[in-house]
Short mmCIF file of C-alpha atoms in Angstrom, two decimals:
data_model
loop_
_atom_site.label_atom_id
_atom_site.label_comp_id
_atom_site.label_asym_id
_atom_site.label_seq_id
_atom_site.Cartn_x
_atom_site.Cartn_y
_atom_site.Cartn_z
CA MET D 15 31.47 1.55 3.32
CA ARG D 16 35.04 0.54 4.44
CA ARG D 17 35.97 -1.44 7.07
CA SER D 18 37.63 0.27 10.05
CA ASP D 19 40.41 -2.89 9.96
CA HIS D 20 40.88 -2.80 6.19
CA ASP D 21 43.25 -0.68 3.87
CA VAL D 22 41.52 2.32 1.77
CA THR D 23 40.65 -0.02 -1.27
CA ASN D 24 39.18 -1.51 1.67
CA ARG D 25 40.40 -5.46 0.20
CA ILE D 26 43.09 -5.96 2.74
CA ARG D 27 43.23 -6.34 5.86
CA THR D 28 44.91 -4.08 8.63
CA THR D 29 45.30 -6.58 10.91
CA GLU D 30 46.18 -8.93 9.93
CA PRO D 31 49.86 -8.72 9.23
CA ALA D 32 50.31 -12.30 6.98
CA ASP D 33 47.40 -10.26 4.38
CA VAL D 34 49.35 -7.13 4.18
CA ARG D 35 52.70 -9.23 3.61
CA GLU D 36 50.58 -10.86 1.16
CA GLU D 37 49.99 -7.88 -0.90
CA VAL D 38 53.39 -6.13 -0.38
CA ARG D 39 54.92 -9.57 -1.92
CA CYS D 40 52.48 -9.62 -4.82
CA LEU D 41 53.81 -6.01 -5.64
CA TYR D 42 57.38 -6.84 -4.40
CA THR D 43 57.01 -9.98 -7.57
CA GLN D 44 55.39 -8.52 -10.35
CA LEU D 45 58.32 -5.23 -9.82
CA TYR D 46 60.78 -7.53 -9.75
CA PRO D 47 60.34 -11.51 -11.08
CA GLU D 48 63.85 -12.67 -10.55
CA ALA D 49 64.11 -11.31 -6.53
CA PRO D 50 64.01 -13.29 -3.78
CA THR D 51 61.85 -12.43 -1.31
CA LYS D 52 63.66 -13.41 1.48
CA SER D 53 63.94 -10.45 3.49
CA LEU D 54 60.98 -8.76 2.93
CA ASP D 55 59.72 -12.50 4.82
CA LEU D 56 61.36 -12.65 7.73
CA ALA D 57 60.88 -8.57 8.92
CA PHE D 58 57.22 -9.36 8.44
CA ARG D 59 57.76 -12.35 10.30
CA ASP D 60 60.43 -10.55 12.97
CA LEU D 61 57.61 -7.56 13.44
CA THR D 62 54.58 -9.46 13.83
CA GLU D 63 56.67 -11.26 16.75
CA LEU D 64 58.64 -8.40 18.02
CA TYR D 65 55.02 -6.59 18.10
CA ARG D 66 52.49 -9.97 20.27
CA GLY D 67 55.41 -9.96 22.25
CA GLU D 68 56.99 -13.51 21.04
CA CYS D 69 60.09 -12.96 21.38
CA GLY D 70 61.79 -12.79 24.91
CA GLU D 71 63.23 -9.22 25.12
CA TYR D 72 61.07 -7.03 24.57
CA HIS D 73 57.02 -6.59 26.09
CA PRO D 74 53.81 -7.08 22.92
CA CYS D 75 53.47 -3.05 22.19
CA ASP D 76 50.59 -1.27 24.26
CA THR D 77 50.79 2.23 22.97
CA GLU D 78 47.02 2.14 21.46
CA TYR D 79 48.10 5.00 18.10
CA HIS D 80 51.39 2.85 16.96
CA ASP D 81 49.77 -0.26 16.57
CA ILE D 82 49.98 -3.43 14.21
CA GLN D 83 47.77 -1.87 12.46
CA HIS D 84 49.53 1.07 12.18
CA ILE D 85 52.54 -0.47 11.20
CA MET D 86 50.61 -2.32 8.70
CA ASP D 87 49.52 0.58 7.42
CA VAL D 88 51.66 2.75 7.10
CA THR D 89 53.87 -0.91 5.47
CA LEU D 90 51.58 -0.34 3.03
CA ALA D 91 50.79 3.16 1.96
CA MET D 92 55.40 2.86 1.06
CA ALA D 93 55.43 -0.34 -0.57
CA ARG D 94 52.06 1.35 -2.56
CA LEU D 95 54.41 4.24 -3.04
CA MET D 96 57.61 2.83 -4.73
CA ASP D 97 55.19 0.37 -6.67
CA GLY D 98 53.63 3.95 -7.45
CA TYR D 99 56.66 5.41 -8.67
CA GLU D 100 58.42 2.75 -10.42
CA ARG D 101 55.47 2.10 -12.60
CA ARG D 102 55.61 6.04 -13.63
CA ARG D 103 59.04 6.89 -13.25
CA ASN D 104 59.06 9.40 -16.03
CA GLY D 105 62.50 9.34 -17.10
CA HIS D 106 63.64 9.40 -12.88
CA SER D 107 66.00 7.18 -11.97
CA PRO D 108 64.63 3.15 -11.37
CA LEU D 109 64.22 1.96 -8.21
CA PRO D 110 66.06 -1.44 -7.33
CA PRO D 111 65.09 -4.35 -5.54
CA THR D 112 66.65 -3.91 -2.62
CA TYR D 113 65.77 -0.38 -2.57
CA PHE D 114 62.13 -1.72 -2.76
CA CYS D 115 63.06 -4.36 0.33
CA ILE D 116 64.71 -1.41 2.62
CA GLY D 117 61.42 0.95 2.15
CA VAL D 118 59.72 -2.14 3.56
CA ILE D 119 61.72 -2.90 6.23
CA ALA D 120 62.00 0.73 6.98
CA ALA D 121 58.77 1.15 7.39
CA LEU D 122 58.22 -2.04 9.35
CA PHE D 123 59.78 -1.22 11.74
CA HIS D 124 59.95 3.00 12.04
CA ASP D 125 57.97 2.88 14.80
CA PHE D 126 59.47 -0.08 16.62
CA GLY D 127 60.96 2.71 19.81
CA TYR D 128 57.48 2.16 21.41
CA LEU D 129 58.54 -1.39 22.84
CA ARG D 130 60.38 -1.43 26.06
CA ARG D 131 62.53 -4.27 26.72
CA LYS D 132 62.03 -6.40 28.95
CA ALA D 133 64.06 -5.59 31.34
CA ASP D 134 63.56 -2.15 31.64
CA ARG D 135 62.39 -1.12 35.02
CA THR D 136 62.60 2.60 34.58
CA HIS D 137 59.86 2.52 31.64
CA ARG D 138 55.97 1.61 32.43
CA PHE D 139 54.77 2.58 29.43
CA GLY D 140 56.30 2.56 25.74
CA ALA D 141 54.90 5.94 24.94
CA GLU D 142 57.46 7.48 27.95
CA TYR D 143 59.40 6.13 24.86
CA THR D 144 57.93 9.57 22.64
CA LEU D 145 60.12 11.88 22.70
CA THR D 146 63.01 9.43 22.04
CA HIS D 147 60.87 6.58 19.80
CA VAL D 148 62.94 7.22 16.33
CA THR D 149 66.59 7.20 17.67
CA ARG D 150 65.52 3.50 19.19
CA SER D 151 64.02 2.46 15.98
CA ALA D 152 66.84 3.81 13.67
CA LEU D 153 69.18 2.09 16.50
CA PHE D 154 67.47 -1.22 15.75
CA LEU D 155 67.32 -0.76 12.52
CA ARG D 156 70.51 -0.34 11.59
CA ASP D 157 71.51 -3.33 13.84
CA TYR D 158 68.37 -5.62 12.68
CA LEU D 159 70.00 -4.93 8.51
CA LYS D 160 73.15 -6.13 9.50
CA ARG D 161 71.47 -9.36 10.58
CA ILE D 162 69.05 -10.36 8.06
CA GLY D 163 72.77 -9.76 5.42
CA LEU D 164 71.40 -6.47 4.57
CA GLY D 165 74.08 -4.62 6.22
CA ARG D 166 75.76 -2.63 3.70
CA TYR D 167 72.55 -0.78 4.27
CA ALA D 168 72.58 -0.70 7.83
CA MET D 169 73.59 3.02 8.46
CA ILE D 170 70.91 4.15 5.01
CA GLY D 171 67.77 2.01 6.48
CA SER D 172 68.85 3.21 10.08
CA SER D 173 68.72 7.35 8.52
CA LEU D 174 65.87 6.79 6.85
CA VAL D 175 63.49 5.98 9.51
CA HIS D 176 64.06 9.92 11.34
CA PHE D 177 62.15 11.00 7.84
CA THR D 178 59.13 10.20 10.49
CA GLY D 179 59.45 11.98 13.51
CA TYR D 180 60.65 14.76 14.10
CA GLU D 181 64.04 14.70 16.73
CA ARG D 182 66.45 15.34 13.79
CA ARG D 183 65.59 18.27 10.72
CA THR D 184 65.00 16.73 7.11
CA ASP D 185 67.65 18.79 6.07
CA SER D 186 69.48 17.35 8.87
CA ILE D 187 68.98 14.16 7.96
CA ARG D 188 72.59 12.96 5.84
CA ILE D 189 71.34 10.38 2.85
CA ASP D 190 74.23 11.20 0.23
CA ASP D 191 71.89 8.69 -2.35
CA PRO D 192 68.83 11.23 -3.97
CA LEU D 193 66.86 7.42 -4.59
CA PHE D 194 67.15 6.83 -0.79
CA ARG D 195 66.94 10.60 0.25
CA ARG D 196 63.88 10.72 -2.99
CA LEU D 197 62.09 7.85 -0.75
CA GLY D 198 62.48 9.31 2.78
CA LYS D 199 61.65 12.69 1.42
CA CYS D 200 57.92 10.95 0.74
CA TRP D 201 57.32 10.43 4.03
CA ALA D 202 58.00 13.77 5.34
CA ARG D 203 56.89 14.63 8.67
CA PRO D 204 55.06 18.55 8.43
CA THR D 205 57.31 21.16 8.34
CA SER D 206 55.45 23.97 7.51
CA SER D 207 51.95 24.93 6.21
CA ARG D 208 52.93 24.44 2.26
CA ARG D 209 54.06 20.97 2.19
CA CYS D 210 54.23 17.62 0.63
CA ARG D 211 51.62 15.69 3.42
CA THR D 212 51.46 12.60 3.84
CA ALA D 213 48.85 11.85 6.13
CA VAL D 214 49.05 7.84 8.10
CA THR D 215 46.82 6.73 10.31
CA SER D 216 45.65 4.22 12.55
CA ARG D 217 42.75 3.28 10.81
CA ASN D 218 42.99 4.97 7.56
CA VAL D 219 45.70 5.55 5.20
CA ALA D 220 45.46 8.11 3.00
CA ILE D 221 47.99 10.21 0.73
CA ALA D 222 47.65 14.04 -0.40
CA CYS D 223 49.83 16.23 -1.95
CA THR D 224 50.04 19.72 -1.36
CA ARG D 225 52.55 20.87 -4.01
CA SER D 226 52.38 20.00 -7.47
CA SER D 227 54.90 18.72 -7.43
CA CYS D 228 54.47 15.71 -5.29
CA SER D 229 53.42 13.14 -8.50
CA ALA D 230 56.58 14.65 -10.05
CA ALA D 231 58.69 13.15 -7.26
CA TRP D 232 56.81 10.50 -6.36
CA PRO D 233 54.08 9.16 -8.81
CA VAL D 234 51.56 6.97 -7.03
CA GLY D 235 49.57 5.72 -9.26
CA ARG D 236 46.02 3.92 -9.22
CA TYR D 237 46.12 4.28 -4.81
CA ARG D 238 46.26 7.90 -4.74
CA THR D 239 43.43 9.41 -3.28
CA ALA D 240 42.26 12.61 -0.37
CA ALA D 241 43.98 12.74 2.85
CA ARG D 242 41.40 12.22 5.98
CA ARG D 243 42.24 13.70 8.67
#
């Protein structure tokens, strides 16, 4: 029986960011043996400190569904999607290591907008940001990528986050790079009853495609499972 604090393989404890970080690093270094892991390590460290309230500027996360385990679930799913794509590209463009890092970092911070600043005297709970949390996440990520030396991808990274929410229509999100756009679409929220669906819950990571074109566009390899509601 799969444990509720583990991923679908029952191997990775998704309540512990260090465990997820090691799994993501393992996937990354297998794909890109010579590539540095500094940006991944920094992002996992900073995200963990922020969600736990160890950064002086923000309160710890207080939204139950969008907790640290949800973030780790989503991040692990994204890393596995990218791993599956790169291993089975079937003639599609290769995924550069920096793109992999941007995908992981965007996943880590995609719900950051639920965190409240300590100086905020207007909102009592992070859930009050529900309608604007994606934009808040995008704005934070844009500045964060600049701070960790990935400023070249700041605008793209912040745009990727909008594929996870409802504040913008998917077709209005401006990303010219076709590979980054494909990366964003593997996250895209449902827009109709016939869609390619990525279901990620706070206690379970499950990926399902209701269109046959999904696996061709972004094959997930050995991580593909049935969606669970």
